[in-house]
Amino acid sequence: MDTISVADARKAEAVGKAVRLRGWVRTRRDSKGGFSFVELNDGSCQGNVQVVAPGELPNYEAVVKHLHTGASIAVEGEVKASPAKGQATEVLASKLELVGDADAEAYPLQKKGHSFEFLRTIAHLRPRTNTFGAVARLRHRASKTIHDFFDERGFFYVHTPVITASDCEGAGALFRVSTIDPDSPPKAEGKVDYTKDFFGRPAYLTVSGQLQVEGFACALGKVYTFGPTFRAENSNTPRHLAEFWMIEPEMAFYDLSDNMDLAEAFLKRIIADSLDKCGEDLKFFAERVDKEIIGRLEGVRDKPFLRVSYTEAVDILAKSGKTWEFPVAWGNDLQSEHERFLTEQHFKSPVILYDYPRTLKPFYMRVNDDGRTVRAMDVLVPGVGEIIGGSQREERLDVLEGRMREQGLDPHAYDWYLDLRRYGTVPHSGFGLGLERTVLFLSGMANIRDVIPFPRTPGNAEF
RNA sequence: UCCCCGAUAGCUCAAUGGUAGAGCAACCGGCUGUUAACCGGUUUGUUGUAGGUUCGAGUCCUACUCGGGGAGCCA
């Protein structure tokens, strides 16, 4: 007798096999005929397998009739073609063993739907729900595709450090990493003496692996990072986390146009794989979460991404006839309302905006010949907004040092980074993709806290 | 961090300043294959916390906590 997954047991090919199944009870329905239907789920797929538990089972009255949502069971029996609608197969149990009971009075999950807000308070149990099972499988699939995509194209996966001493990477507030006793820190001249700290200097959790991975791009050619990223911003929105996962490819000899080509192919591949391999989960999202999701994904997969310069975008916004809460003028940063208008209303398509004013973007982005703009790009998608941010990097030593001073940074603090320009500098480009924003886009889920297993946000590090 | 809204049974929600309720869940019973099964019955409360106004507060006021939506920061 083989132990098989619920996913396999639901396939018509399984009919006739004697099998063992193990998982958790979703619901039990007692039939008029003196037997019970038990919906069994083991997480292998969205759907449950219907176990038919005959009244003749020796533990029928004592155990089966008291099975509740959440209990774990092991079933032995034969897979049969199901005579009723709703499923191709069912399992006629010859043995049903209770592995672990779930006290029905106390177990918080019921067979009815729960609000996502409530489920967030039981994040350790919510993967047992339809929605969070689907999110977990989709997130896995996206992660797998990301590694496949880069591997197929000759990229190398580089593990950049989680702890960094660069305290001014320009990507948001940092979490400090320290072993100093906060109640009695060592002091020098009235201030905390970080030379006595673990690393002999202030250290932080990374906000980006980009600067480090540039060093590997300028050696291995095409590389990417994929790891956790930390931002200590006090952001309270459905699109921000204090701890999230980011993918950052970096390519030597790529200009901005190559970079945009890669970003577009990359997103399309993630979407295509999700549609191909997570069909049952996406169907669930379409039924319960976002009716438009599959059509929107197919649209982004099939339509070319429009490429619009910042200057053109400002022109379109200014001539739109809309009244904006934030004024549109060349040199002002584009606000959410502007980005949303462009991708959701004006173009109704994914859009790549590029060539932003130099004053709006960090020092490492390459200055254009016009002197006013830099080779930045943002990929905007309907529903989520900015999903990718990237740029061609400034490869000219003198210009890069000038940009650092322009933004009040001391070039000496980036000496190792500048070495990449001193010795064998090359044009290169890269971008960052937020994994959770990608899963938001793929699933149609509304809140980023519901697409990461255990969300960390201001005031919340539960579980 | 700013603006707006909210917090009542295990869950989702009702309740003109005047005796806190329903549906679901759970429990008991019924029902010849059910599909969030169905039908009948039973149980369930420090109305987020702390103050205040009032003869009387779930309801009005203040502060705080937590949650949601929007904005900023960004991925």
XYZ file of C-alpha atoms (C1' of nucleotides) in Angstrom:
538
model
C 0.000 0.000 0.000
C 1.427 3.353 -1.085
C 1.146 6.556 0.874
C 0.046 9.193 -1.618
C -0.791 12.882 -1.537
C -4.265 14.328 -1.744
C -3.206 15.882 -5.056
C -2.505 12.410 -6.462
C -5.600 10.863 -4.903
C -7.785 13.393 -6.695
C -6.543 12.326 -10.124
C -8.654 9.853 -12.088
C -5.568 7.659 -12.664
C -5.591 6.784 -8.972
C -8.923 4.924 -9.206
C -8.595 1.318 -8.104
C -5.472 1.820 -6.003
C -5.200 0.828 -2.377
C -3.648 3.835 -0.653
C -2.795 5.532 2.616
C -3.477 9.270 3.023
C -2.527 11.586 5.879
C -3.634 15.115 6.518
C -6.057 17.413 8.284
C -9.853 17.349 8.375
C -11.516 20.330 6.729
C -15.144 19.332 7.343
C -17.247 16.296 8.114
C -20.748 15.688 6.778
C -22.821 12.881 8.173
C -25.046 11.131 5.696
C -28.559 9.967 6.264
C -27.297 6.477 5.444
C -25.299 6.035 8.596
C -21.879 6.928 7.243
C -19.821 10.117 6.934
C -17.966 12.196 4.384
C -14.673 13.605 5.594
C -12.985 16.327 3.544
C -9.259 15.694 3.852
C -6.537 18.210 2.934
C -2.788 17.733 3.198
C -1.647 20.987 1.622
C -0.408 19.303 -1.554
C -3.045 21.108 -3.572
C -5.977 23.474 -3.269
C -8.670 20.808 -3.284
C -9.626 18.225 -0.688
C -10.193 14.550 -1.229
C -13.528 13.216 -0.029
C -13.088 10.282 2.286
C -16.133 8.065 2.653
C -16.106 6.596 6.153
C -18.584 3.677 6.398
C -20.581 3.158 9.563
C -19.039 -0.318 9.803
C -15.632 1.090 10.793
C -14.977 -0.187 14.332
C -14.239 3.355 15.593
C -17.078 4.984 13.649
C -19.219 6.044 16.628
C -16.302 6.750 18.950
C -13.976 8.609 16.559
C -15.353 9.338 13.090
C -18.582 10.903 14.341
C -16.538 13.297 16.449
C -13.983 14.377 13.845
C -13.740 18.150 13.721
C -12.125 20.715 11.509
C -8.399 20.734 12.213
C -7.947 17.170 13.461
C -5.140 15.169 11.843
C -5.967 11.693 10.566
C -4.470 8.759 8.663
C -6.735 6.909 6.256
C -6.311 3.607 4.461
C -8.670 2.622 1.697
C -9.365 2.343 -1.996
C -9.609 5.222 -4.467
C -12.943 5.050 -6.292
C -14.543 7.040 -9.042
C -16.941 9.370 -7.269
C -20.587 8.828 -8.182
C -21.533 12.390 -7.217
C -20.658 15.783 -8.647
C -17.849 17.918 -7.301
C -14.918 15.534 -7.521
C -13.505 12.893 -9.839
C -12.458 10.528 -7.094
C -13.101 9.658 -3.489
C -11.504 7.298 -1.005
C -13.535 4.538 0.572
C -11.896 4.090 3.950
C -11.184 0.641 5.362
C -9.355 2.205 8.293
C -9.425 5.737 9.717
C -7.081 6.619 12.539
C -7.149 9.815 14.577
C -3.564 11.096 14.811
C -4.167 14.340 16.679
C -7.493 15.749 17.826
C -8.353 19.446 17.597
C -10.618 20.558 20.443
C -13.628 21.940 18.642
C -14.391 24.397 21.440
C -10.936 25.945 21.251
C -9.739 25.507 17.645
C -10.081 28.930 16.039
C -10.536 27.848 12.417
C -14.019 26.921 11.292
C -15.334 25.638 8.045
C -16.792 29.071 7.368
C -14.727 31.851 5.858
C -12.680 34.062 8.137
C -11.541 37.632 7.677
C -7.876 38.093 6.748
C -7.546 40.437 9.744
C -8.585 37.653 12.114
C -6.350 35.103 10.401
C -3.377 37.436 10.870
C -3.807 36.997 14.628
C -3.337 33.233 14.166
C -0.569 33.297 11.575
C 0.700 29.905 12.759
C -2.635 28.270 11.862
C -3.649 30.239 8.809
C -1.615 28.113 6.345
C -4.342 25.507 6.944
C -6.884 27.705 5.172
C -7.624 27.598 1.454
C -6.357 31.101 0.858
C -3.063 30.825 2.706
C -2.331 27.378 1.325
C -2.796 28.830 -2.141
C -0.587 31.815 -1.315
C 2.158 29.531 0.008
C 2.117 27.334 -3.073
C 2.092 30.367 -5.395
C 4.959 31.958 -3.484
C 6.953 28.745 -3.784
C 6.283 28.575 -7.504
C 7.382 32.172 -8.062
C 10.593 31.556 -6.090
C 11.353 28.408 -8.068
C 10.706 30.165 -11.390
C 13.010 33.019 -10.403
C 15.915 30.643 -9.851
C 15.072 28.703 -13.031
C 14.853 31.863 -15.143
C 18.266 33.117 -14.100
C 19.911 29.701 -14.225
C 18.692 29.143 -17.775
C 20.238 32.467 -18.797
C 23.636 31.855 -17.262
C 23.231 33.939 -14.100
C 24.948 32.972 -10.850
C 23.159 33.179 -7.507
C 25.255 35.266 -5.099
C 24.612 35.411 -1.351
C 25.207 38.980 -0.274
C 25.583 39.763 3.437
C 22.595 40.282 5.685
C 24.704 42.368 8.082
C 26.282 45.467 6.633
C 28.321 48.394 7.906
C 27.321 50.725 5.087
C 25.007 53.060 6.939
C 23.999 55.309 4.062
C 22.927 53.266 1.088
C 20.093 55.664 0.467
C 17.360 53.028 0.586
C 15.618 53.828 3.807
C 16.084 53.581 7.565
C 18.189 50.748 8.966
C 17.876 48.312 11.843
C 20.934 48.388 14.063
C 22.745 45.139 14.835
C 24.580 45.282 18.140
C 25.671 43.217 21.125
C 26.116 46.284 23.311
C 24.123 46.225 26.549
C 21.529 48.946 25.972
C 21.287 49.636 29.733
C 24.984 50.372 30.172
C 26.670 50.984 26.829
C 30.413 51.696 26.656
C 30.953 55.407 26.163
C 33.584 57.676 24.705
C 33.243 61.448 24.936
C 29.642 61.117 26.074
C 28.539 59.016 23.128
C 28.122 55.283 22.683
C 31.497 53.817 21.752
C 30.820 51.484 18.850
C 34.477 50.532 18.585
C 33.602 48.286 21.554
C 30.673 46.739 19.688
C 30.781 43.280 18.092
C 32.012 44.467 14.703
C 34.094 47.318 16.091
C 31.827 49.785 14.307
C 28.114 50.411 13.880
C 26.417 47.644 11.918
C 22.984 47.214 10.412
C 20.672 44.762 8.648
C 20.906 45.111 4.898
C 18.480 47.297 2.968
C 19.821 46.025 -0.357
C 22.513 43.702 -1.650
C 23.056 45.828 -4.721
C 26.392 47.464 -3.916
C 27.954 44.151 -2.953
C 26.489 42.229 -5.868
C 27.879 44.807 -8.297
C 31.302 43.488 -7.336
C 30.302 40.005 -8.449
C 28.672 41.269 -11.660
C 31.998 42.908 -12.461
C 33.630 39.474 -12.264
C 31.066 36.802 -13.114
C 29.099 38.858 -15.632
C 25.507 38.034 -14.793
C 24.497 37.497 -11.152
C 21.537 37.911 -8.818
C 20.749 37.983 -5.144
C 17.578 36.651 -3.554
C 17.274 37.145 0.158
C 15.676 38.922 3.072
C 15.835 42.693 3.222
C 15.097 44.987 6.153
C 13.717 48.505 6.290
C 13.108 50.278 9.596
C 10.719 52.778 8.022
C 7.560 53.480 10.007
C 5.446 52.457 7.040
C 1.873 51.384 7.702
C 0.436 50.421 4.354
C -0.827 47.294 2.594
C 2.329 47.381 0.431
C 5.175 47.646 2.979
C 6.934 45.252 5.330
C 9.876 45.766 7.682
C 11.244 42.382 6.541
C 10.703 41.273 2.977
C 12.406 39.260 0.250
C 14.037 40.926 -2.700
C 15.546 39.686 -5.943
C 18.321 41.846 -7.389
C 19.898 40.867 -10.714
C 23.017 42.753 -11.808
C 24.569 42.438 -15.259
C 27.929 43.626 -16.584
C 27.871 45.264 -20.046
C 24.064 45.751 -19.881
C 22.730 49.215 -20.672
C 19.324 50.486 -19.539
C 17.582 49.108 -22.609
C 19.019 45.612 -21.984
C 17.940 46.009 -18.363
C 14.352 46.792 -19.367
C 14.306 43.832 -21.776
C 15.399 41.531 -18.972
C 12.902 42.954 -16.449
C 10.053 42.468 -18.918
C 11.017 38.903 -19.836
C 11.506 38.125 -16.143
C 8.063 39.305 -15.024
C 6.381 37.624 -17.977
C 8.063 34.327 -17.178
C 6.945 34.453 -13.535
C 3.378 35.112 -14.645
C 3.442 32.425 -17.342
C 4.698 29.778 -14.908
C 2.069 30.734 -12.348
C -0.680 30.416 -14.946
C 0.712 27.083 -16.175
C 1.507 25.456 -12.857
C -0.776 27.039 -10.243
C -4.018 26.893 -12.208
C -6.116 25.453 -9.397
C -4.860 28.038 -6.897
C -5.357 30.922 -9.355
C -8.878 29.673 -10.048
C -9.497 29.861 -6.309
C -8.182 33.459 -6.184
C -10.414 34.323 -9.134
C -13.461 32.894 -7.327
C -12.833 34.212 -3.820
C -10.358 37.091 -3.933
C -10.182 38.955 -7.243
C -12.466 38.118 -10.177
C -10.215 39.887 -12.667
C -6.969 38.203 -11.685
C -6.525 35.659 -14.467
C -7.385 38.091 -17.267
C -5.043 40.684 -15.792
C -2.180 38.202 -15.570
C -2.743 37.012 -19.127
C -2.743 40.633 -20.278
C 0.595 41.388 -18.654
C 2.044 38.124 -19.952
C 0.952 38.793 -23.535
C 1.188 42.570 -23.989
C 4.479 44.356 -24.620
C 5.445 46.670 -21.767
C 5.215 50.301 -22.848
C 8.352 52.356 -22.333
C 7.778 55.986 -21.505
C 10.337 58.538 -20.371
C 9.730 60.517 -17.214
C 9.527 63.668 -19.327
C 6.850 62.133 -21.584
C 4.945 60.892 -18.541
C 4.890 64.361 -16.977
C 3.582 65.708 -20.276
C 0.794 63.100 -20.393
C -0.194 63.834 -16.784
C -0.181 67.584 -17.336
C -2.411 67.265 -20.410
C -4.744 64.675 -18.865
C -7.228 67.266 -17.676
C -7.233 65.602 -14.261
C -6.890 67.566 -11.065
C -4.092 66.143 -8.972
C -3.692 66.253 -5.243
C 0.034 66.653 -5.846
C 1.084 69.042 -8.609
C 2.626 67.628 -11.769
C 5.751 69.464 -12.842
C 9.078 68.406 -14.302
C 11.396 67.744 -11.375
C 8.674 66.623 -8.965
C 8.543 62.967 -8.034
C 5.613 61.026 -9.439
C 3.033 60.206 -6.759
C 0.923 57.075 -6.381
C -2.029 58.831 -8.005
C 0.113 59.638 -11.072
C 1.581 56.162 -11.446
C -1.835 54.606 -10.957
C -3.364 56.866 -13.625
C -0.678 55.974 -16.153
C -0.813 52.204 -15.761
C -4.483 51.700 -14.841
C -6.295 54.378 -16.826
C -4.183 55.994 -19.541
C -2.224 53.020 -20.901
C -4.171 50.175 -19.236
C -0.966 48.192 -19.475
C 2.310 47.636 -17.671
C 4.540 50.649 -18.181
C 8.271 51.159 -17.757
C 9.127 54.733 -16.861
C 12.757 55.738 -17.397
C 15.205 58.663 -17.385
C 14.199 60.407 -14.150
C 15.558 63.781 -12.948
C 18.946 63.300 -11.281
C 17.763 65.089 -8.164
C 15.174 62.379 -7.485
C 17.418 59.336 -7.692
C 20.377 57.855 -5.769
C 24.042 58.508 -6.536
C 24.752 55.196 -8.243
C 22.460 55.786 -11.234
C 24.198 56.753 -14.470
C 23.929 60.403 -15.497
C 22.606 60.933 -19.023
C 24.331 63.172 -21.578
C 21.710 65.863 -20.973
C 23.083 66.229 -17.447
C 19.561 66.571 -16.027
C 18.405 62.956 -15.949
C 19.706 59.576 -14.868
C 19.243 56.126 -16.375
C 16.631 54.946 -13.891
C 13.630 52.767 -14.623
C 10.513 51.813 -12.689
C 8.185 49.057 -13.839
C 4.563 49.861 -12.987
C 1.805 47.271 -13.151
C -1.955 47.767 -12.768
C -3.176 47.106 -9.247
C 0.131 47.081 -7.410
C 2.024 50.058 -8.844
C 5.805 49.998 -8.694
C 6.958 46.389 -8.713
C 10.510 46.819 -10.043
C 12.990 49.652 -9.589
C 16.325 49.638 -11.346
C 18.944 51.549 -13.282
C 22.065 51.541 -15.347
C 24.878 52.182 -12.859
C 27.311 55.063 -13.060
C 30.571 53.470 -14.214
C 32.650 56.696 -14.459
C 34.699 57.240 -11.308
C 34.775 61.033 -11.413
C 31.056 61.382 -12.119
C 30.198 58.876 -9.371
C 32.310 60.702 -6.786
C 30.689 63.964 -7.827
C 27.223 62.463 -7.389
C 28.111 61.257 -3.896
C 29.240 64.717 -2.824
C 26.144 66.212 -4.479
C 24.017 64.049 -2.154
C 26.066 64.813 0.936
C 27.843 61.467 1.062
C 31.554 61.000 1.729
C 33.188 59.061 -1.143
C 35.763 57.658 1.296
C 33.006 55.693 3.009
C 32.488 53.865 -0.315
C 36.112 53.281 -1.146
C 35.657 49.581 -1.923
C 32.661 50.376 -4.148
C 34.676 52.987 -6.030
C 37.421 50.393 -6.619
C 35.013 48.708 -9.043
C 35.316 51.891 -11.146
C 39.040 52.321 -10.593
C 39.935 48.879 -11.884
C 38.400 47.560 -15.083
C 35.152 49.509 -14.867
C 32.323 48.465 -17.206
C 28.850 49.697 -17.983
C 26.422 47.615 -15.949
C 22.799 47.551 -14.889
C 20.428 45.880 -12.512
C 17.088 46.074 -10.764
C 15.220 44.996 -7.653
C 11.976 43.042 -7.536
C 10.014 42.698 -4.313
C 8.890 39.083 -3.927
C 5.848 39.944 -1.805
C 4.659 42.627 -4.228
C 5.017 40.051 -6.964
C 2.880 37.569 -5.035
C 0.333 40.338 -4.399
C 0.173 40.934 -8.121
C -0.032 37.215 -8.960
C -2.771 36.426 -6.425
C -4.877 39.571 -6.370
C -4.499 39.626 -2.586
C -4.896 43.140 -1.191
C -2.541 43.252 1.800
C 1.170 42.402 1.729
C 0.867 41.014 5.275
C -1.146 38.171 3.798
C 1.434 37.004 1.256
C 4.376 36.426 3.630
C 4.206 33.645 6.241
C 4.908 35.781 9.315
C 4.731 39.506 8.592
C 6.959 41.985 10.407
C 5.597 45.511 10.504
C 5.916 48.457 12.911
C 4.727 47.236 16.299
C 4.273 43.632 15.209
C 6.832 40.813 15.397
C 4.435 38.181 16.765
C 5.166 34.502 16.116
C 4.340 59.622 10.940
C -0.373 62.342 9.064
C -5.905 62.154 7.710
C -10.515 59.261 7.962
C -13.221 54.902 9.848
C -13.794 50.997 13.284
C -13.458 47.595 17.997
C -20.272 43.949 20.990
C -20.503 35.774 22.017
C -15.194 31.346 19.363
C -16.161 33.828 14.091
C -19.292 37.540 11.022
C -22.421 41.272 12.521
C -27.318 43.820 14.825
C -29.092 46.780 19.030
C -33.603 55.664 19.350
C -29.275 57.235 26.103
C -33.766 52.781 29.175
C -33.949 44.414 30.460
C -27.420 42.941 25.086
C -29.606 39.903 20.042
C -29.130 37.046 15.188
C -26.493 33.829 11.765
C -22.489 30.466 11.788
C -19.447 27.305 15.048
C -19.853 23.932 19.362
C -23.192 20.333 21.999
C -27.854 17.015 21.770
C -31.444 14.879 18.475
C -33.454 13.916 13.369
C -32.590 12.698 8.285
C -31.227 6.415 2.613
C -24.582 9.714 -1.195
C -23.369 14.576 1.145
C -20.590 19.115 -1.413
C -19.641 25.939 3.312
C -25.182 19.500 3.508
C -30.070 20.140 5.574
C -34.080 20.323 9.824
C -35.288 20.961 15.311
C -33.391 22.145 20.108
C -29.442 23.754 23.885
C -25.129 26.572 25.593
C -22.231 31.029 24.833
C -20.901 38.170 26.998
C -15.802 42.314 32.167
C -19.686 45.534 24.758
C -10.865 46.855 23.358
C -8.490 49.611 28.058
C -8.759 53.742 31.604
C -11.362 57.881 33.004
C -15.658 61.356 32.517
C -21.041 63.240 31.568
C -25.935 61.211 33.130
C -31.211 58.952 37.466
C -29.358 55.483 33.749
C -23.884 54.509 28.747
C -22.743 49.156 23.951
C -24.695 54.112 22.521
C -22.324 60.776 24.377
C -17.073 63.071 25.731
C -11.431 62.530 26.575
C -6.992 59.676 26.411
C -4.672 55.222 25.161
C -4.235 50.290 22.609
C -5.208 47.472 18.417
C -7.244 46.896 13.399
C -8.874 48.795 8.417
C -8.735 52.514 4.255
C -5.975 56.666 2.175
C -1.117 59.499 2.082
C 4.253 59.761 2.698
C 8.860 56.571 2.515
C 9.818 52.438 -1.068
C 10.301 46.884 -3.138
